Amino acid sequence: MKRKLRQAFTAHGGRAAGAADAPAGGVSGGAADALAELVRRRVRLMIEITARAGEYRRGLVKAAGRLSPEEAVILDDLEQHGLQVPQLRDVLRGGHVLVDDPELYEKWRAGKGNHARLSSHHRDIDKKRYPDFGMRGHVVREKLHGRTVNGTWVQLEKTPAAFGGSKKPSLDDLRHLMDYVQYRFTGSNVGPWGLSRMTERHPMYLSPVVAVPTTLTPPVAQTLTRTLRRIEQSDDITAVSKELAAHFPPPDRPDLSGELGQALTGRGGRGLFGNSEVWVTQAPSQVAARVLRETHEPPAQGTWQTGGPS
């Protein structure tokens, strides 16, 4: 089921990451607009799915309907770096995210609507060389991002702020201070749609380099295959009766070790939905309901139905 949903999901949005910046890559204006719209639809679908399970402030789905292309690119880029639908909940609630890609910092700062902004995050970075940037939107409210030593960080905030510069303090600045007080009392970031325990001290980490793909040596592969076959046969005879199991043998696969992920590409089949709960909404089958309600008279003693023993 997850594979089918993933295919349908890709069909909505394709791999159109960064579509808002497509003209710079040589794509015509009409094609760029089409790609940007695909990304928006794809991200809106992500938000609608995660909104089915989880507590959010009211108005999330309505705000997703007004999602801008610039906001969509941010969330789509995070998904390409490993973000799953369950993790999107924390992002929308203000979770602090570290991405193993410094190029995202430059890509996002060049996006439409970004403006330099002061923040207290990652003070070990030279802010004159790598200033922090904010961007406002219906869903992200205030997207704030900057550089880390080896990558990019991003966080969504409930209330935009304009500290520093020549502007006088505004009502939003006061509300931002109130959010900070709430953070100090709760230990949770205050995001646009809720609270998140994923703070700068305990962030969400995307695309960590923790493993190098490698192949199994023939002796190890043979031993592993024998073990997997033994487990499969054990499952086959314990799940149902032996007589019934004999009529439905498992598929004959020459290399069971390939199913462990070594033959998979990209993110190794981790999938956008990961461990999320996925629903399939459809109208109930009236035919199936009628069949289940029917009662069948047992055959009379000493008689056999057609097809029975002779």
PDB file of C-alpha atoms in Angstrom, residues 17-154:
ATOM      1  CA  ALA A  17      12.256  20.429  -6.315  1.00  0.00           C
ATOM      2  CA  GLY A  18      13.338  24.014  -6.637  1.00  0.00           C
ATOM      3  CA  ALA A  19      10.762  24.678  -9.314  1.00  0.00           C
ATOM      4  CA  ALA A  20      10.387  28.260  -8.145  1.00  0.00           C
ATOM      5  CA  ASP A  21      13.967  28.836  -9.251  1.00  0.00           C
ATOM      6  CA  ALA A  22      13.570  26.915 -12.505  1.00  0.00           C
ATOM      7  CA  PRO A  23      14.101  29.859 -14.889  1.00  0.00           C
ATOM      8  CA  ALA A  24      17.676  30.145 -13.626  1.00  0.00           C
ATOM      9  CA  GLY A  25      18.236  26.574 -14.732  1.00  0.00           C
ATOM     10  CA  GLY A  26      17.161  27.298 -18.285  1.00  0.00           C
ATOM     11  CA  VAL A  27      13.514  26.189 -18.015  1.00  0.00           C
ATOM     12  CA  SER A  28      10.987  28.334 -19.853  1.00  0.00           C
ATOM     13  CA  GLY A  29       8.597  30.505 -17.878  1.00  0.00           C
ATOM     14  CA  GLY A  30       5.547  28.380 -18.648  1.00  0.00           C
ATOM     15  CA  ALA A  31       7.312  25.153 -17.716  1.00  0.00           C
ATOM     16  CA  ALA A  32       8.659  26.748 -14.537  1.00  0.00           C
ATOM     17  CA  ASP A  33       5.160  27.823 -13.492  1.00  0.00           C
ATOM     18  CA  ALA A  34       3.863  24.313 -14.135  1.00  0.00           C
ATOM     19  CA  LEU A  35       6.648  22.761 -12.057  1.00  0.00           C
ATOM     20  CA  ALA A  36       6.090  25.259  -9.255  1.00  0.00           C
ATOM     21  CA  GLU A  37       2.391  24.386  -9.176  1.00  0.00           C
ATOM     22  CA  LEU A  38       3.217  20.660  -9.015  1.00  0.00           C
ATOM     23  CA  VAL A  39       5.484  21.269  -6.023  1.00  0.00           C
ATOM     24  CA  ARG A  40       2.759  23.313  -4.305  1.00  0.00           C
ATOM     25  CA  ARG A  41       0.197  20.561  -4.840  1.00  0.00           C
ATOM     26  CA  ARG A  42       2.613  17.954  -3.550  1.00  0.00           C
ATOM     27  CA  VAL A  43       3.460  19.874  -0.378  1.00  0.00           C
ATOM     28  CA  ARG A  44      -0.202  20.702   0.249  1.00  0.00           C
ATOM     29  CA  LEU A  45      -0.943  16.979   0.073  1.00  0.00           C
ATOM     30  CA  MET A  46       1.834  16.308   2.605  1.00  0.00           C
ATOM     31  CA  ILE A  47       0.300  18.843   4.976  1.00  0.00           C
ATOM     32  CA  GLU A  48      -3.216  17.454   4.535  1.00  0.00           C
ATOM     33  CA  ILE A  49      -1.974  13.938   5.312  1.00  0.00           C
ATOM     34  CA  THR A  50      -0.073  14.910   8.459  1.00  0.00           C
ATOM     35  CA  ALA A  51      -3.009  17.057   9.606  1.00  0.00           C
ATOM     36  CA  ARG A  52      -5.140  13.898   9.884  1.00  0.00           C
ATOM     37  CA  ALA A  53      -3.180  12.697  12.915  1.00  0.00           C
ATOM     38  CA  GLY A  54      -1.783  15.159  15.396  1.00  0.00           C
ATOM     39  CA  GLU A  55      -2.774  18.235  17.313  1.00  0.00           C
ATOM     40  CA  TYR A  56      -2.288  21.546  15.520  1.00  0.00           C
ATOM     41  CA  ARG A  57      -3.537  25.051  15.955  1.00  0.00           C
ATOM     42  CA  ARG A  58      -6.677  25.595  13.934  1.00  0.00           C
ATOM     43  CA  GLY A  59      -6.353  26.837  10.388  1.00  0.00           C
ATOM     44  CA  LEU A  60      -3.487  24.677   9.106  1.00  0.00           C
ATOM     45  CA  VAL A  61      -5.349  23.091   6.182  1.00  0.00           C
ATOM     46  CA  LYS A  62      -6.872  26.438   5.217  1.00  0.00           C
ATOM     47  CA  ALA A  63      -3.430  28.047   5.272  1.00  0.00           C
ATOM     48  CA  ALA A  64      -2.074  25.202   3.137  1.00  0.00           C
ATOM     49  CA  GLY A  65      -4.568  26.222   0.454  1.00  0.00           C
ATOM     50  CA  ARG A  66      -2.749  29.571   0.228  1.00  0.00           C
ATOM     51  CA  LEU A  67       0.730  28.036   0.239  1.00  0.00           C
ATOM     52  CA  SER A  68       3.162  30.122  -1.818  1.00  0.00           C
ATOM     53  CA  PRO A  69       5.711  28.588  -4.232  1.00  0.00           C
ATOM     54  CA  GLU A  70       8.547  29.858  -2.023  1.00  0.00           C
ATOM     55  CA  GLU A  71       7.135  28.108   1.047  1.00  0.00           C
ATOM     56  CA  ALA A  72       6.569  24.923  -0.935  1.00  0.00           C
ATOM     57  CA  VAL A  73      10.190  24.833  -2.063  1.00  0.00           C
ATOM     58  CA  ILE A  74      11.427  24.952   1.545  1.00  0.00           C
ATOM     59  CA  LEU A  75       9.318  21.982   2.650  1.00  0.00           C
ATOM     60  CA  ASP A  76       9.958  20.069  -0.562  1.00  0.00           C
ATOM     61  CA  ASP A  77      13.726  20.489  -0.140  1.00  0.00           C
ATOM     62  CA  LEU A  78      13.480  19.104   3.388  1.00  0.00           C
ATOM     63  CA  GLU A  79      11.569  16.081   2.095  1.00  0.00           C
ATOM     64  CA  GLN A  80      14.279  15.444  -0.494  1.00  0.00           C
ATOM     65  CA  HIS A  81      16.823  15.377   2.318  1.00  0.00           C
ATOM     66  CA  GLY A  82      14.949  12.660   4.184  1.00  0.00           C
ATOM     67  CA  LEU A  83      12.028  14.377   5.914  1.00  0.00           C
ATOM     68  CA  GLN A  84       9.114  12.002   6.436  1.00  0.00           C
ATOM     69  CA  VAL A  85       5.465  12.882   6.918  1.00  0.00           C
ATOM     70  CA  PRO A  86       5.560  12.169  10.687  1.00  0.00           C
ATOM     71  CA  GLN A  87       8.579  14.490  11.034  1.00  0.00           C
ATOM     72  CA  LEU A  88       6.702  17.220   9.191  1.00  0.00           C
ATOM     73  CA  ARG A  89       4.560  17.580  12.308  1.00  0.00           C
ATOM     74  CA  ASP A  90       7.542  18.824  14.310  1.00  0.00           C
ATOM     75  CA  VAL A  91       8.667  21.112  11.500  1.00  0.00           C
ATOM     76  CA  LEU A  92       5.246  22.778  11.423  1.00  0.00           C
ATOM     77  CA  ARG A  93       5.361  23.087  15.204  1.00  0.00           C
ATOM     78  CA  GLY A  94       8.692  24.900  15.138  1.00  0.00           C
ATOM     79  CA  GLY A  95      11.189  22.053  15.420  1.00  0.00           C
ATOM     80  CA  HIS A  96      14.822  23.008  14.862  1.00  0.00           C
ATOM     81  CA  VAL A  97      16.156  21.171  11.802  1.00  0.00           C
ATOM     82  CA  LEU A  98      19.767  20.561  10.800  1.00  0.00           C
ATOM     83  CA  VAL A  99      20.354  19.596   7.169  1.00  0.00           C
ATOM     84  CA  ASP A 100      23.570  18.005   5.976  1.00  0.00           C
ATOM     85  CA  ASP A 101      23.794  20.374   2.997  1.00  0.00           C
ATOM     86  CA  PRO A 102      25.394  23.851   3.091  1.00  0.00           C
ATOM     87  CA  GLU A 103      24.148  24.583  -0.435  1.00  0.00           C
ATOM     88  CA  LEU A 104      20.586  24.879   0.862  1.00  0.00           C
ATOM     89  CA  TYR A 105      21.620  28.022   2.744  1.00  0.00           C
ATOM     90  CA  GLU A 106      22.583  29.758  -0.515  1.00  0.00           C
ATOM     91  CA  LYS A 107      19.568  28.440  -2.402  1.00  0.00           C
ATOM     92  CA  TRP A 108      17.083  29.638   0.199  1.00  0.00           C
ATOM     93  CA  ARG A 109      18.705  33.039   0.765  1.00  0.00           C
ATOM     94  CA  ALA A 110      18.370  33.729  -2.975  1.00  0.00           C
ATOM     95  CA  GLY A 111      14.668  32.897  -2.930  1.00  0.00           C
ATOM     96  CA  LYS A 112      11.973  35.516  -3.279  1.00  0.00           C
ATOM     97  CA  GLY A 113      10.890  37.211  -0.053  1.00  0.00           C
ATOM     98  CA  ASN A 114      13.998  36.403   2.005  1.00  0.00           C
ATOM     99  CA  HIS A 115      15.407  39.177   4.151  1.00  0.00           C
ATOM    100  CA  ALA A 116      18.351  39.360   6.552  1.00  0.00           C
ATOM    101  CA  ARG A 117      17.325  38.897  10.170  1.00  0.00           C
ATOM    102  CA  LEU A 118      18.982  38.717  13.543  1.00  0.00           C
ATOM    103  CA  SER A 119      18.671  35.576  15.645  1.00  0.00           C
ATOM    104  CA  SER A 120      20.388  33.932  18.591  1.00  0.00           C
ATOM    105  CA  HIS A 121      20.829  30.559  16.878  1.00  0.00           C
ATOM    106  CA  HIS A 122      24.259  29.025  16.203  1.00  0.00           C
ATOM    107  CA  ARG A 123      26.388  31.815  17.584  1.00  0.00           C
ATOM    108  CA  ASP A 124      29.567  29.976  16.605  1.00  0.00           C
ATOM    109  CA  ILE A 125      28.963  31.005  12.974  1.00  0.00           C
ATOM    110  CA  ASP A 126      30.324  34.274  11.579  1.00  0.00           C
ATOM    111  CA  LYS A 127      27.054  36.169  11.111  1.00  0.00           C
ATOM    112  CA  LYS A 128      28.694  38.835   8.966  1.00  0.00           C
ATOM    113  CA  ARG A 129      29.742  36.202   6.461  1.00  0.00           C
ATOM    114  CA  TYR A 130      26.662  34.019   6.908  1.00  0.00           C
ATOM    115  CA  PRO A 131      23.768  36.175   8.138  1.00  0.00           C
ATOM    116  CA  ASP A 132      20.476  34.561   9.111  1.00  0.00           C
ATOM    117  CA  PHE A 133      17.469  35.017   6.823  1.00  0.00           C
ATOM    118  CA  GLY A 134      13.740  35.172   7.404  1.00  0.00           C
ATOM    119  CA  MET A 135      10.796  34.682   5.050  1.00  0.00           C
ATOM    120  CA  ARG A 136       7.098  35.114   5.777  1.00  0.00           C
ATOM    121  CA  GLY A 137       4.262  32.975   4.477  1.00  0.00           C
ATOM    122  CA  HIS A 138       0.795  31.637   5.221  1.00  0.00           C
ATOM    123  CA  VAL A 139       2.038  28.213   6.403  1.00  0.00           C
ATOM    124  CA  VAL A 140       5.584  28.890   7.595  1.00  0.00           C
ATOM    125  CA  ARG A 141       4.540  32.220   9.187  1.00  0.00           C
ATOM    126  CA  GLU A 142       8.222  33.102   9.643  1.00  0.00           C
ATOM    127  CA  LYS A 143      10.808  30.778   8.157  1.00  0.00           C
ATOM    128  CA  LEU A 144      14.220  31.401   9.707  1.00  0.00           C
ATOM    129  CA  HIS A 145      17.355  29.749   8.353  1.00  0.00           C
ATOM    130  CA  GLY A 146      21.111  30.071   8.568  1.00  0.00           C
ATOM    131  CA  ARG A 147      24.400  28.246   8.254  1.00  0.00           C
ATOM    132  CA  THR A 148      26.005  25.662  10.485  1.00  0.00           C
ATOM    133  CA  VAL A 149      29.605  24.532  10.325  1.00  0.00           C
ATOM    134  CA  ASN A 150      28.749  21.675   7.970  1.00  0.00           C
ATOM    135  CA  GLY A 151      25.272  22.449   6.708  1.00  0.00           C
ATOM    136  CA  THR A 152      22.100  24.492   7.013  1.00  0.00           C
ATOM    137  CA  TRP A 153      19.610  24.985   9.825  1.00  0.00           C
ATOM    138  CA  VAL A 154      15.973  26.023   9.527  1.00  0.00           C
TER     139      VAL A 154
END
